[in-house]
Short mmCIF file of C-alpha atoms in Angstrom, two decimals:
data_model
loop_
_atom_site.label_atom_id
_atom_site.label_comp_id
_atom_site.label_asym_id
_atom_site.label_seq_id
_atom_site.Cartn_x
_atom_site.Cartn_y
_atom_site.Cartn_z
CA MET A 267 102.24 40.18 12.86
CA SER A 268 100.75 43.64 12.93
CA GLU A 269 97.59 42.93 10.93
CA SER A 270 95.11 40.10 11.41
CA ASN A 271 96.24 37.01 9.52
CA PRO A 272 94.42 33.66 9.30
CA ASP A 273 97.77 31.97 9.99
CA ASP A 274 98.41 33.86 13.26
CA ALA A 275 97.79 30.79 15.45
CA LEU A 276 100.23 28.69 13.40
CA ILE A 277 102.81 31.50 13.41
CA ASP A 278 102.49 31.82 17.21
CA GLU A 279 102.96 28.06 17.60
CA VAL A 280 106.06 28.04 15.37
CA LEU A 281 107.58 31.05 17.14
CA ASP A 282 106.86 29.62 20.61
CA GLU A 283 108.77 26.49 19.66
CA ALA A 284 111.60 28.32 17.89
CA LEU A 285 112.21 30.86 20.65
CA ALA A 286 111.61 28.70 23.73
CA ASP A 287 115.32 28.12 24.37
CA TYR A 288 116.01 31.87 24.35
CA GLU A 289 113.57 32.74 27.16
CA GLY A 290 115.51 33.80 30.22
CA VAL A 291 118.70 34.12 28.17
CA VAL A 292 117.78 37.00 25.87
CA PRO A 293 116.14 40.08 27.45
CA ASP A 294 112.33 40.07 27.09
CA ASP A 295 112.23 43.27 25.02
CA VAL A 296 114.80 41.90 22.55
CA LEU A 297 112.95 38.57 22.38
CA ALA A 298 109.70 40.43 21.65
CA LEU A 299 111.42 42.31 18.82
CA ILE A 300 112.82 39.09 17.35
CA ARG A 301 109.40 37.45 17.64
CA GLU A 302 107.69 40.35 15.88
CA GLN A 303 110.23 40.44 13.04
CA LEU A 304 110.12 36.69 12.47
CA GLY A 305 106.31 36.67 12.60
CA ASP A 306 106.08 39.52 10.10
CA THR A 307 108.51 37.75 7.78
CA LEU A 308 106.56 34.48 7.93
CA ALA A 309 103.28 36.30 7.27
CA ALA A 310 104.44 38.71 4.58
CA SER A 311 107.17 37.06 2.52
CA GLY A 312 106.62 34.54 -0.23
CA ALA A 313 109.07 32.12 1.36
CA GLY A 314 107.39 32.48 4.74
CA ARG A 315 103.92 31.86 3.33
CA ARG A 316 105.20 28.77 1.47
CA LEU A 317 106.64 27.40 4.71
CA LEU A 318 103.36 28.01 6.53
CA ARG A 319 101.40 26.23 3.77
CA GLN A 320 103.75 23.24 4.06
CA MET A 321 103.12 23.04 7.81
CA LYS A 322 99.33 23.02 7.46
CA PRO A 323 97.45 19.74 7.21
CA ASP A 324 95.97 18.93 3.82
CA PRO A 325 92.33 20.01 3.46
CA VAL A 326 89.70 17.31 3.86
CA VAL A 327 87.52 16.88 0.78
CA ASP A 328 84.13 15.37 1.49
CA ARG A 329 82.90 15.28 -2.12
CA SER A 330 83.97 16.15 -5.63
CA ALA A 331 83.16 19.47 -7.22
CA GLU A 332 80.34 19.55 -9.71
CA ILE A 333 81.07 19.44 -13.42
CA GLY A 334 80.35 22.74 -15.11
CA ASP A 335 77.82 23.07 -17.96
CA GLU A 336 80.52 23.21 -20.66
CA ALA A 337 82.18 20.00 -19.47
CA ALA A 338 78.83 18.22 -19.20
CA ARG A 339 77.89 19.28 -22.74
CA THR A 340 81.24 18.00 -24.07
CA GLU A 341 80.75 14.64 -22.34
CA ASP A 342 77.22 14.32 -23.77
CA GLU A 343 78.56 14.92 -27.28
CA GLY A 344 81.06 12.09 -26.83
CA ALA A 345 84.22 14.18 -27.16
CA THR A 346 87.22 12.78 -25.33
CA GLY A 347 89.04 16.07 -24.94
CA THR A 348 92.01 14.71 -26.88
CA ASP A 349 90.71 15.56 -30.35
CA LYS A 350 93.11 17.80 -32.25
CA LYS A 351 91.72 20.78 -34.11
CA ARG A 352 93.15 21.25 -37.58
#
């Protein structure tokens, strides 16, 4: 986790839990290396980022997004959006 990442807190939490049983068993310098490598992999790889997204809570939506001008114009004209063009 060399660069600043918005997921750093989550990565630290995951690594704390994953490596807790190795503290006192594996030398501190080796544990630090393992931690750094795992953190970098979680932050930089596609698989790691997918896992982090799965661990995050779903965002809270307080209201719907506004309809754009094009969609509003289509609704006013009475189009259903299922009309086939020929």
